[in-house]
Short mmCIF file of N, CA and C and ligand atoms in Angstrom, two decimals:
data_model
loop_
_atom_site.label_atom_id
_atom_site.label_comp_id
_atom_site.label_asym_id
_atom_site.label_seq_id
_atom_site.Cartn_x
_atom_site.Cartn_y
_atom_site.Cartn_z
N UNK E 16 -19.67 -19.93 3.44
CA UNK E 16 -19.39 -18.83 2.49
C UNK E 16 -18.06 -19.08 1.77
N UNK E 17 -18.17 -19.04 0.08
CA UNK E 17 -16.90 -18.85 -0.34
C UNK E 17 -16.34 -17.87 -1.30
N UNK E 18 -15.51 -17.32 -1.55
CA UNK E 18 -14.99 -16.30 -2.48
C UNK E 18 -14.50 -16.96 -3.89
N UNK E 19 -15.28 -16.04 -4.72
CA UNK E 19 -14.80 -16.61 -6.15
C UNK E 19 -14.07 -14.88 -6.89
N UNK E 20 -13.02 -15.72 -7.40
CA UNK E 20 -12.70 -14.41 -8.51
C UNK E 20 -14.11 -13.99 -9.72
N UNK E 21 -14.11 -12.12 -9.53
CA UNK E 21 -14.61 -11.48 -10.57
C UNK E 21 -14.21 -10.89 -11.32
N UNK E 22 -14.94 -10.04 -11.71
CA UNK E 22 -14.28 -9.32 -13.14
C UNK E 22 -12.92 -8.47 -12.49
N UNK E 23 -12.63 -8.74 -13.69
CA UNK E 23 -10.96 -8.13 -13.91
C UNK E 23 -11.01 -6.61 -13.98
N UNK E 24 -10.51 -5.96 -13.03
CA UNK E 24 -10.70 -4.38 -13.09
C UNK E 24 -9.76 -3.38 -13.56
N UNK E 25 -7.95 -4.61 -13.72
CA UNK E 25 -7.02 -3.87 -13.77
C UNK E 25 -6.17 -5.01 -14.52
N UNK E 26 -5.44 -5.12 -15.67
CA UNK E 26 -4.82 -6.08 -16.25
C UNK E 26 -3.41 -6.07 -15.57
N UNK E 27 -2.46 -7.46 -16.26
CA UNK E 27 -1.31 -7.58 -15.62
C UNK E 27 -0.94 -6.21 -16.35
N UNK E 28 -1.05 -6.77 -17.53
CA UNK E 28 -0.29 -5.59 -18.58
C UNK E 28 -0.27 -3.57 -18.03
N UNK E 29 -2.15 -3.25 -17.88
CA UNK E 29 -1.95 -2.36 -16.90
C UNK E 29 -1.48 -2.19 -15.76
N UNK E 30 -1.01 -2.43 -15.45
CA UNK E 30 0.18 -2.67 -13.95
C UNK E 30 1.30 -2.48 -14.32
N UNK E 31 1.70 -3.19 -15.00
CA UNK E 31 3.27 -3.24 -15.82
C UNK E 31 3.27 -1.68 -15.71
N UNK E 32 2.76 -1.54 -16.70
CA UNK E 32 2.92 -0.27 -17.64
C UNK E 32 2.94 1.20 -16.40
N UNK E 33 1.96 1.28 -15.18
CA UNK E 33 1.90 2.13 -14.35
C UNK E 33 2.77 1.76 -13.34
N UNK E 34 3.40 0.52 -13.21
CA UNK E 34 4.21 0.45 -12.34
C UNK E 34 6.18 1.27 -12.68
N UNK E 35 5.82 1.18 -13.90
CA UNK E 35 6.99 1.32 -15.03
C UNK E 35 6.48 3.31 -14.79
N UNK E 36 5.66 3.59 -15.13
CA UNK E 36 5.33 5.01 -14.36
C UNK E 36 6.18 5.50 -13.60
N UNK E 37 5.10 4.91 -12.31
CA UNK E 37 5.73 5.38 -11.01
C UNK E 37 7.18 5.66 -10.82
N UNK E 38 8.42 4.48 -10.68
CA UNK E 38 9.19 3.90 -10.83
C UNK E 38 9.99 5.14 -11.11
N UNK E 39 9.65 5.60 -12.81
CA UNK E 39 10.68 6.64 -13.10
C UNK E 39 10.46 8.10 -12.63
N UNK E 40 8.94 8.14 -12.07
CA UNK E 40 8.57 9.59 -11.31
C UNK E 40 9.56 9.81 -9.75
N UNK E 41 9.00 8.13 -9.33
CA UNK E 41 9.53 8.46 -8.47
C UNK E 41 11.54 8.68 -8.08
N UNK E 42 11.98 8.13 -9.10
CA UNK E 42 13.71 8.30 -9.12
C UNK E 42 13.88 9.51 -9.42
N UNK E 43 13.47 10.34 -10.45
CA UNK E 43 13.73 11.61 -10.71
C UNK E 43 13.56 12.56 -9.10
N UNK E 44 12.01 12.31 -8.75
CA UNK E 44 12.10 13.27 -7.64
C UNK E 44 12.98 13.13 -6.24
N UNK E 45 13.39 11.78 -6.63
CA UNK E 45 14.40 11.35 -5.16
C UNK E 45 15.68 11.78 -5.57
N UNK E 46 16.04 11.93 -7.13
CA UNK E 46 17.57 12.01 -7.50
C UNK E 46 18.31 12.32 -6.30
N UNK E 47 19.56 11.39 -5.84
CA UNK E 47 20.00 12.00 -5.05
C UNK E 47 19.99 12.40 -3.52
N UNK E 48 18.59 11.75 -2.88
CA UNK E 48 18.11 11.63 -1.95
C UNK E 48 18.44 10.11 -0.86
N UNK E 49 18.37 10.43 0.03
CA UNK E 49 18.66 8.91 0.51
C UNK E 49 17.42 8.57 1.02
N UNK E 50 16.66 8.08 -0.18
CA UNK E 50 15.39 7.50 -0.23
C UNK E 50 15.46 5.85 0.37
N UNK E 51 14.12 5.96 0.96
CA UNK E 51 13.97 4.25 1.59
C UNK E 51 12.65 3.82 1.39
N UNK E 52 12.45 3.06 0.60
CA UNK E 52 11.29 2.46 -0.49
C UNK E 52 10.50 1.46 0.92
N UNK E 53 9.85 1.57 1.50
CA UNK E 53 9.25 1.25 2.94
C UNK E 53 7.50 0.59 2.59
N UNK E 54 8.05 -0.99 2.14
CA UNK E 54 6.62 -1.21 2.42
C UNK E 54 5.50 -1.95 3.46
N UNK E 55 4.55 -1.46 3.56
CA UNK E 55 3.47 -2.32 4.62
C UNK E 55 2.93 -3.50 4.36
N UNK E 56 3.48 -4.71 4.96
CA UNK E 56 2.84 -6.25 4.77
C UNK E 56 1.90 -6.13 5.36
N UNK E 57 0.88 -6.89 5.13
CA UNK E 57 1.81 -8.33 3.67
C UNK E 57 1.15 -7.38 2.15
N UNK E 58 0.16 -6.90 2.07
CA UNK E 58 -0.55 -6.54 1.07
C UNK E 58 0.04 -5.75 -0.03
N UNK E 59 1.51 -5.11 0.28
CA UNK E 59 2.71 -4.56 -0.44
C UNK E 59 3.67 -5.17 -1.29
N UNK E 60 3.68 -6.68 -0.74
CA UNK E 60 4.89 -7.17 -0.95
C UNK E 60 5.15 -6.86 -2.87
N UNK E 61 4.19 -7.05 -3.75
CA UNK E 61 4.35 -7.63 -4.62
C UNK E 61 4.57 -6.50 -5.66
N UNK E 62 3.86 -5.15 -5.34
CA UNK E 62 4.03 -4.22 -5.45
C UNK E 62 5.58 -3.14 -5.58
N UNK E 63 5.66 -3.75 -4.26
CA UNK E 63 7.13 -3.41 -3.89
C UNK E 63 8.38 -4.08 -4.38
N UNK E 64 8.37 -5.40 -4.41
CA UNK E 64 8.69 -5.74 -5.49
C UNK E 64 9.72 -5.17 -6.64
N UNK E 65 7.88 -5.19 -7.61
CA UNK E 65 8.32 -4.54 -8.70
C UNK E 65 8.44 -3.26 -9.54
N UNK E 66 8.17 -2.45 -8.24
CA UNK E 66 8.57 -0.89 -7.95
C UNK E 66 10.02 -1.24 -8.23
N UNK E 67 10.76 -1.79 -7.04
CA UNK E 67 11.81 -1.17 -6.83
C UNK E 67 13.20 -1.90 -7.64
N UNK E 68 12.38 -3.11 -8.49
CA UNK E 68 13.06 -3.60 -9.43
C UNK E 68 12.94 -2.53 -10.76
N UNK E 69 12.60 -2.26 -11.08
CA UNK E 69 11.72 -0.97 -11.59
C UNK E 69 12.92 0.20 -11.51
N UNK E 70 12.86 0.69 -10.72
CA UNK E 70 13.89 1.62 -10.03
C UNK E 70 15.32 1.57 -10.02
N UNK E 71 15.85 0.31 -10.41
CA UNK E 71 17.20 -0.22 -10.62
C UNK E 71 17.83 -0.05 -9.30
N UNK E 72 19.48 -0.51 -9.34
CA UNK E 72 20.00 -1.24 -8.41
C UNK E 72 19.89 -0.34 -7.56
N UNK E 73 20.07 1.11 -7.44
CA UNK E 73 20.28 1.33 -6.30
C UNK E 73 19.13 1.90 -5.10
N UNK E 74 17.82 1.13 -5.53
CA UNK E 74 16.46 1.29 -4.76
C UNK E 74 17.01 0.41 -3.38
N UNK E 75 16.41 1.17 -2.17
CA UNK E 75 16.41 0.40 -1.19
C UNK E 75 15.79 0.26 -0.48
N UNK E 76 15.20 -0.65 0.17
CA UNK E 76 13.81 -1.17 0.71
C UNK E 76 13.60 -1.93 2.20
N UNK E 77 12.68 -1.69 2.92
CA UNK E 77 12.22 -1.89 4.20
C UNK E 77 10.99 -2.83 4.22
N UNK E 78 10.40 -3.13 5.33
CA UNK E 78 9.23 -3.13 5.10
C UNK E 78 9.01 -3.22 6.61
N UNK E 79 7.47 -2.83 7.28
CA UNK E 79 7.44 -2.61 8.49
C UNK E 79 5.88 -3.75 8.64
N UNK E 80 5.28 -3.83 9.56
CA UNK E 80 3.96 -4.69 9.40
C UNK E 80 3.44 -3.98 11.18
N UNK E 81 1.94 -3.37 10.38
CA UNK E 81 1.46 -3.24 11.60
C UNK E 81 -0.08 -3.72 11.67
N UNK E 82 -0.95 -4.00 13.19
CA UNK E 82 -1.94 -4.38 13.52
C UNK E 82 -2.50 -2.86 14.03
N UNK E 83 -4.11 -2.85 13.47
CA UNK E 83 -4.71 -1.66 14.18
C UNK E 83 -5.79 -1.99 15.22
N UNK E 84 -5.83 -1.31 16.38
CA UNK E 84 -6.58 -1.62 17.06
C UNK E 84 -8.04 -1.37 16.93
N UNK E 85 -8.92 -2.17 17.54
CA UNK E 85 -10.20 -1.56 17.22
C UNK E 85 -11.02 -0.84 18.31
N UNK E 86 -11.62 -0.10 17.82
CA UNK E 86 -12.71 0.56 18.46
C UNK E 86 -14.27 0.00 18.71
N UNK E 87 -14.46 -1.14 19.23
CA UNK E 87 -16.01 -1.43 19.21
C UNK E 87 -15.24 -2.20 17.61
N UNK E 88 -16.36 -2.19 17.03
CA UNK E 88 -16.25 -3.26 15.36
C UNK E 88 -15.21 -2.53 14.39
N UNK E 89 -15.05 -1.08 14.82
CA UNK E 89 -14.90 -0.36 14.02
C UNK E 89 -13.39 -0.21 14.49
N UNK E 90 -12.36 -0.04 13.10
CA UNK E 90 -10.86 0.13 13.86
C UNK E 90 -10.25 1.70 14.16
N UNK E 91 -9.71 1.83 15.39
CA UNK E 91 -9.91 2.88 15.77
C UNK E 91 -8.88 3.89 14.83
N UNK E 92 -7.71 2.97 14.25
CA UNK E 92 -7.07 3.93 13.68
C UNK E 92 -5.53 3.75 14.19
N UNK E 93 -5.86 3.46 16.03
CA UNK E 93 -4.29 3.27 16.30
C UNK E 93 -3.98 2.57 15.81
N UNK E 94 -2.27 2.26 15.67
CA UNK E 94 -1.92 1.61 15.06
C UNK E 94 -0.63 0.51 16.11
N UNK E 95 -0.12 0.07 16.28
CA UNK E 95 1.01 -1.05 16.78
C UNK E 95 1.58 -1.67 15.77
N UNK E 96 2.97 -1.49 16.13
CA UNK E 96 3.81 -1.88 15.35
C UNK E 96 4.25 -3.52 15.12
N UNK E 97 3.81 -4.44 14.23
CA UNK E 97 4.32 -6.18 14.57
C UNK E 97 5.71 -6.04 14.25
N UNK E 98 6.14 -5.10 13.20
CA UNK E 98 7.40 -5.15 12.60
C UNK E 98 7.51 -3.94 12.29
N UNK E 99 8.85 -3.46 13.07
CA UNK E 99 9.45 -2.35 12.99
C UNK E 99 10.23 -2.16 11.86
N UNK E 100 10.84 -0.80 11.39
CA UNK E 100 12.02 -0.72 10.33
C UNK E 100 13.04 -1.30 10.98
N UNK E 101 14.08 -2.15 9.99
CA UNK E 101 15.18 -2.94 10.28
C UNK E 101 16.02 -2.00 10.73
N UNK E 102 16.08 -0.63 10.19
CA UNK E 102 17.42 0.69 10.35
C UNK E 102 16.80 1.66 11.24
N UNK E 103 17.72 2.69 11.22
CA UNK E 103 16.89 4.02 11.72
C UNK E 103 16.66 4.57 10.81
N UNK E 104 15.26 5.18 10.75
CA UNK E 104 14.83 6.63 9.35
C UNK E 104 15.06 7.54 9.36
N UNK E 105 16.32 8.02 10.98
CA UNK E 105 15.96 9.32 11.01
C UNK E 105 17.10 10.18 9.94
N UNK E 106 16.31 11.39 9.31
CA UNK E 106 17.25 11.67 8.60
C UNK E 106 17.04 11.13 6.50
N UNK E 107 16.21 10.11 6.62
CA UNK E 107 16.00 9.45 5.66
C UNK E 107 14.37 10.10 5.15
N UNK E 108 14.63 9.70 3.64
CA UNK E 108 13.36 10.37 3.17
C UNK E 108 12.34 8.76 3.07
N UNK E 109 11.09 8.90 3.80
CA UNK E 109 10.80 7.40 3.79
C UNK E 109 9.74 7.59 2.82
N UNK E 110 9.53 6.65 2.32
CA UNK E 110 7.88 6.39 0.88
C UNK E 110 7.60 4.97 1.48
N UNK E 111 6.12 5.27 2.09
CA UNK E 111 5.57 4.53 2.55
C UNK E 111 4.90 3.30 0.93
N UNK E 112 4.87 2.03 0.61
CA UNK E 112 4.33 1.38 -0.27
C UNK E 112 3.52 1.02 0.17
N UNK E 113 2.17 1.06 -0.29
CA UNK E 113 0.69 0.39 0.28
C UNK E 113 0.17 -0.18 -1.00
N UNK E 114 -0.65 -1.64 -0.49
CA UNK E 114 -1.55 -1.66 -1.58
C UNK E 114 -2.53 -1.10 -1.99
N UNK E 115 -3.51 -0.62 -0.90
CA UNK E 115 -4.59 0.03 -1.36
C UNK E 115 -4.90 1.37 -0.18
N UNK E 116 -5.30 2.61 -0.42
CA UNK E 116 -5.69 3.03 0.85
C UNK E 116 -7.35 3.19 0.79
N UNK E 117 -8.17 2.76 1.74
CA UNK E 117 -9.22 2.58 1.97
C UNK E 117 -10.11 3.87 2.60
N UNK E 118 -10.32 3.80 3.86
CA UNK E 118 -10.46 4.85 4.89
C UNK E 118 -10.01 6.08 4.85
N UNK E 119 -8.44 5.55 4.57
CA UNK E 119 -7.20 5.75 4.73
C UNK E 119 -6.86 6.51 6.21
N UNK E 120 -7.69 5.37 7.71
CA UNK E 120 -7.11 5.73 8.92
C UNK E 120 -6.16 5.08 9.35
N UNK E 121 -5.64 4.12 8.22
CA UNK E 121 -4.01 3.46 8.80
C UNK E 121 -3.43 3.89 8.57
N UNK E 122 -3.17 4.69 7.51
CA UNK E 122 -2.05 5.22 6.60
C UNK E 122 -1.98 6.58 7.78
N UNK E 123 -2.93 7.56 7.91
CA UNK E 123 -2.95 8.62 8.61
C UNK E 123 -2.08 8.47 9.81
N UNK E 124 -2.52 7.62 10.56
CA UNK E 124 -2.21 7.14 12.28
C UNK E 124 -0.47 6.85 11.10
N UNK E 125 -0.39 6.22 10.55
CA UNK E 125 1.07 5.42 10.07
C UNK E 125 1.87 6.91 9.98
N UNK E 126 1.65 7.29 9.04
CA UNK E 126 2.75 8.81 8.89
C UNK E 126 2.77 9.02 10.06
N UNK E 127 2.03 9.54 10.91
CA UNK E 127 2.33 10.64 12.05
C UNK E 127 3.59 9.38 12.88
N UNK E 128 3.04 8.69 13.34
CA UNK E 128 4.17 7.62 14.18
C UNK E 128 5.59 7.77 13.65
N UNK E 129 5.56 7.55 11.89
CA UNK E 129 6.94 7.47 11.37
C UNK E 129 7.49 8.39 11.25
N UNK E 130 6.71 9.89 11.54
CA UNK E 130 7.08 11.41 11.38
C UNK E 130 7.90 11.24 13.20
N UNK E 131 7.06 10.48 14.28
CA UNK E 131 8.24 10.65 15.34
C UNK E 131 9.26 10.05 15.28
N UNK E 132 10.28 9.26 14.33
CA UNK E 132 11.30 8.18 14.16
C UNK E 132 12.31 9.76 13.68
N UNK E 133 12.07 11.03 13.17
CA UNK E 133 12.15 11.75 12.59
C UNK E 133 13.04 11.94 11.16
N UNK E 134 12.57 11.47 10.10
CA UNK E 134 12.83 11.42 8.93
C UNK E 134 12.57 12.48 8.35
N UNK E 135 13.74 12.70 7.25
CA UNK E 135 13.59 13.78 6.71
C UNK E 135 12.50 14.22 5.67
N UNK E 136 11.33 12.92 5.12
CA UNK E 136 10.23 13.56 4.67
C UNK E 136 9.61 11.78 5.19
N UNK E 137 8.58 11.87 4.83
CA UNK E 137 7.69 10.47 4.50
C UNK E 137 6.57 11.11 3.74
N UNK E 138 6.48 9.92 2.46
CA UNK E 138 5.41 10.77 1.88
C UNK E 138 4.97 8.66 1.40
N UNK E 139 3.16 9.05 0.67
CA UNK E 139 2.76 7.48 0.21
C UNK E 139 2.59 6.90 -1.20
N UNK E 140 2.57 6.36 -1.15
CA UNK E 140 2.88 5.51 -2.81
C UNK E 140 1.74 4.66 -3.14
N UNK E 141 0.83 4.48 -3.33
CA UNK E 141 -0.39 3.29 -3.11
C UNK E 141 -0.43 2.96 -4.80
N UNK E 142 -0.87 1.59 -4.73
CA UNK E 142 -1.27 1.25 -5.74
C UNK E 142 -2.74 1.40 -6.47
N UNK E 143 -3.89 1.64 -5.16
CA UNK E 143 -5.35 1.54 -5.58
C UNK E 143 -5.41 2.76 -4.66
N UNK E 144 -6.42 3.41 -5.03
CA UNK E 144 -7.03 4.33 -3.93
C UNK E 144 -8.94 4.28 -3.78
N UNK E 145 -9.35 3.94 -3.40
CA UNK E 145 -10.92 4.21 -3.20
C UNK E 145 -11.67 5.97 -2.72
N UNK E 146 -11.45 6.46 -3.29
CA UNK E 146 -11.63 7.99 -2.59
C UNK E 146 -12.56 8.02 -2.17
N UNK E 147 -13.81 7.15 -2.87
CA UNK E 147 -15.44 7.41 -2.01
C UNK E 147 -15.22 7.04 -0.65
N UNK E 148 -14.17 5.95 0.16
CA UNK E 148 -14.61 5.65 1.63
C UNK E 148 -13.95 6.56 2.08
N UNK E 149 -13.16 7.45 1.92
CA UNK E 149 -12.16 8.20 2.85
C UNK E 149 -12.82 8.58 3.84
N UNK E 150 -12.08 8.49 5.40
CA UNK E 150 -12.63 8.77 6.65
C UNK E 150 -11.62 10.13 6.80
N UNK E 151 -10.31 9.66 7.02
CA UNK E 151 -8.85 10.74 7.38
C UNK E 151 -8.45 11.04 6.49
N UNK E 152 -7.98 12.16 6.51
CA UNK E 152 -7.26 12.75 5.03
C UNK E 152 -5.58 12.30 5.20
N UNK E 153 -5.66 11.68 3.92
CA UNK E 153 -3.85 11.29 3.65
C UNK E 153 -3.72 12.47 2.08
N UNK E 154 -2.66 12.22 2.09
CA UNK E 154 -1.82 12.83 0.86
C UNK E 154 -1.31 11.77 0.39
N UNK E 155 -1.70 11.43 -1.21
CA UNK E 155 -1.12 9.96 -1.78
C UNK E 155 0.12 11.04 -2.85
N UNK E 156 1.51 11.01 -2.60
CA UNK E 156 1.75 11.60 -3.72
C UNK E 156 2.27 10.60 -5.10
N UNK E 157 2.07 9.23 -5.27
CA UNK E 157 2.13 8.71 -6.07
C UNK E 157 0.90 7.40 -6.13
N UNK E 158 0.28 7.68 -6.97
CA UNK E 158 -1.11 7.07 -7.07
C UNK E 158 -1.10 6.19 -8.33
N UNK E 159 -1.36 4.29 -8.46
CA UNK E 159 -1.85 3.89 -9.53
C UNK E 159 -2.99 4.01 -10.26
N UNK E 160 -3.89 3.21 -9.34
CA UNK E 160 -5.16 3.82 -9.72
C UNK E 160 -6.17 3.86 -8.71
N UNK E 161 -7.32 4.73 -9.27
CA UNK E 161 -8.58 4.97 -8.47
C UNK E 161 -9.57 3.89 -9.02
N UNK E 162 -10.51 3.36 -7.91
CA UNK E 162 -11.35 2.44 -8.10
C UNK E 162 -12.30 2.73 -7.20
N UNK E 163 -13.78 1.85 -8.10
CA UNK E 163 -14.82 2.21 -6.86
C UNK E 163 -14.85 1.93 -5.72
N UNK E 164 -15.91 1.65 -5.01
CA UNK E 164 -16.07 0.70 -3.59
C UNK E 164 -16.20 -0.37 -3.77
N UNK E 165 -14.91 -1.42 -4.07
CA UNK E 165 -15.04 -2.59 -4.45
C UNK E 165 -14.45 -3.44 -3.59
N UNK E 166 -14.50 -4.80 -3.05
CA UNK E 166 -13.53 -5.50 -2.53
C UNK E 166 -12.31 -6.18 -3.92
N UNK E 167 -11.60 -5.61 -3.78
CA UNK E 167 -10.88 -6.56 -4.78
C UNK E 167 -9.65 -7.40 -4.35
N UNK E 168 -9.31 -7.79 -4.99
CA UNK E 168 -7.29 -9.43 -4.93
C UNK E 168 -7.05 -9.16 -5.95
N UNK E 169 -5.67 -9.85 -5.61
CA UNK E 169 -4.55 -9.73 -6.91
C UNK E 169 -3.85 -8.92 -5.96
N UNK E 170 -2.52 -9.10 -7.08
CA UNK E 170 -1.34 -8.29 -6.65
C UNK E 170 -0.91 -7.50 -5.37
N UNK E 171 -0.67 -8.69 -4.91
CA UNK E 171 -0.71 -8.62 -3.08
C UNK E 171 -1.94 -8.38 -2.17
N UNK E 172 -3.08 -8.30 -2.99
CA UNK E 172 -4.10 -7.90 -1.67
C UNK E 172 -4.61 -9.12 -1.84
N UNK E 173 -5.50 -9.73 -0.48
CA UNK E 173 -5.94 -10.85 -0.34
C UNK E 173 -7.13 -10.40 0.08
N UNK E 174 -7.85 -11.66 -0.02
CA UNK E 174 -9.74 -11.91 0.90
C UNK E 174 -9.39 -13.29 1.77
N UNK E 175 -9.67 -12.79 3.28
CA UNK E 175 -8.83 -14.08 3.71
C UNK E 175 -7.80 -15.09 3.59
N UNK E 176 -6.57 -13.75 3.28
CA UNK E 176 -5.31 -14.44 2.92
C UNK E 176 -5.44 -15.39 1.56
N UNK E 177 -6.31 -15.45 0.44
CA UNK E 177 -6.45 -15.74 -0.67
C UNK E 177 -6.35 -14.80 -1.80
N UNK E 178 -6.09 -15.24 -2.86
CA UNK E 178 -5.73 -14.49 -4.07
C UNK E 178 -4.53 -13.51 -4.06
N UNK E 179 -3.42 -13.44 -2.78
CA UNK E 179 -2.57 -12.38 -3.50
C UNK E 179 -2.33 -12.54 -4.50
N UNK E 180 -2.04 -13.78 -5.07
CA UNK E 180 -0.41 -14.02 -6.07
C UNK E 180 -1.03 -13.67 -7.09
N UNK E 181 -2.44 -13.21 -7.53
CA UNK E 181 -2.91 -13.19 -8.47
C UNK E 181 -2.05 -12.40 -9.57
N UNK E 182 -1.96 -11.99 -11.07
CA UNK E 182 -0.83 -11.35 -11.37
C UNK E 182 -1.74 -10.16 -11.78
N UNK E 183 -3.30 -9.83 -11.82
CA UNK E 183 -3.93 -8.86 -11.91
C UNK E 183 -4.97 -8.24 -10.97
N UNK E 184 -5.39 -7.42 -10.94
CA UNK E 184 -6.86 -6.52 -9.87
C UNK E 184 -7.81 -7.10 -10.47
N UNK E 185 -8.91 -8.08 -9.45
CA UNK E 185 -10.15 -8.56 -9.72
C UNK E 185 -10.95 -8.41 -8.34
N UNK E 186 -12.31 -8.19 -8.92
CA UNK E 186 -13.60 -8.29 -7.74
C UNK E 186 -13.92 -9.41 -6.93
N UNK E 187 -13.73 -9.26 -5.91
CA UNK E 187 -13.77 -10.76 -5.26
C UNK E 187 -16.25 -11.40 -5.09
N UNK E 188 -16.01 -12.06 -5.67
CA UNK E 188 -17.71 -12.43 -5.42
C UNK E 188 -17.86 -13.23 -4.54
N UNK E 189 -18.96 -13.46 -3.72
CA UNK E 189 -19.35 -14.21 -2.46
C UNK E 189 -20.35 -15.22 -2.70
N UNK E 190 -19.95 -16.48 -2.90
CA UNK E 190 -21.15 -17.70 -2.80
C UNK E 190 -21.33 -18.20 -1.76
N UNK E 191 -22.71 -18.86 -1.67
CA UNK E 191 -23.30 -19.10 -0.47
C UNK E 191 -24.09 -18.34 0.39
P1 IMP Z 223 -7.80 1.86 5.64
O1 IMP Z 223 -7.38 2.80 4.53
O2 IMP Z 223 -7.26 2.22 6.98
O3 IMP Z 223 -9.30 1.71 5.68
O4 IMP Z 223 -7.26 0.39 5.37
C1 IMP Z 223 -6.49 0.01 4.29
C2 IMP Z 223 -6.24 -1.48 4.38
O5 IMP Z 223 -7.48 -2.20 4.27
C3 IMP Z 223 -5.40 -1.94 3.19
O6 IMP Z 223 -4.02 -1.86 3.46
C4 IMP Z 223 -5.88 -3.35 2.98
O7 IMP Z 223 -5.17 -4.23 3.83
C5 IMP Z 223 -7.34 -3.33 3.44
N1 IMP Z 223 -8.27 -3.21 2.28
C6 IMP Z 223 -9.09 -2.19 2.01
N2 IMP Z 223 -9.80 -2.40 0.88
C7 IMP Z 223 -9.40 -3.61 0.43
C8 IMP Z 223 -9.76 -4.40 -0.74
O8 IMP Z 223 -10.59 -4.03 -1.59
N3 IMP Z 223 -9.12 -5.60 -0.87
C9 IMP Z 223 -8.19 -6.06 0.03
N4 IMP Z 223 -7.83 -5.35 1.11
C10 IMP Z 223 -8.42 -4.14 1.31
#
């Protein structure tokens, strides 16, 4: 079996432009806050990035990396930490960066854990959202875009660790 790039669902240019969005939504509502721009590897990195370049100098950034356990085939949701925050949050307003939320039972299980570090808010930032699979209810309060039930790469998300670097959102197709 191999993966080929498909259609293009999201341009560089659209990215730019919603990343350039976010960026200034999100500084206004932090004005002043001792915000910590917190993203989840690897599928964040690129995202995060250019959020927080975006955001100018005084954005500051984490990133944590976790494995979820599974349930039978299915993942149960817990979550384990591979990589913890470098600081303490407590006290800090954290914005979780994701690339995509799916299920969204990582993200769910993720807040509550980082709600015991006790920070003074955590709220999520995603770049894609799929709303048709939702299993757990999250609260995205900064959203790029909505997409169908698609597998897609690019811009940090991979298909077997292939296609992050891509510089746009495409459908991944399956030969063989
Ligand atoms: P969930 O919301 O707990 O189901 O899982 C979200 C995670 O699944 C994301 O952080 C991605 O790592 C992965 N994921 C879900 N959909 C896609 C996709 O279309 N492409 C690449 N990774 C995906």
């Amino acid at each position: 079996m191999s993966y080929e790039i498909g259609e293009v669902l999201i341009t560089e240019d659209e990215i730019k432009a919603k990343v350039a969005e976010i960026a200034k939504a999100v500084s206004r509502d932090y004005k002043g806050k001792n915000l910590l721009l917190t993203g989840v590897l690897k599928g964040a990195f690129v995202f995060l990035s250019d959020l927080s370049r975006a955001m100018g100098a005084e954005a500051q950034v984490d990133f944590i990396k976790i494995s979820t356990y599974k349930d039978g085939t299915r993942p149960s949701g817990e979550i384990r930490f591979d990589l913890d925050f470098s600081s303490d949050v407590h006290g800090r307003h954290v914005l979780l960066v994701e690339d995509i939320v799916d299920t969204g039972r990582t993200l769910s299980h993720l807040v509550k854990e980082i709600k015991k570090k006790g920070p003074a808010s955590v709220k999520i930032c995603a770049l894609l959202d799929k709303p048709s699979r939702r299993e757990a209810e999250v609260e995205v309060a900064y959203l790029g875009f909505s997409i169908p039930d698609r597998f897609v790469v690019g811009y940090g998300l991979d298909c077997a660790e292939k296609f992050r670097c891509l510089p746009y959102i495409a459908v991944v197709e399956e030969r063989g």
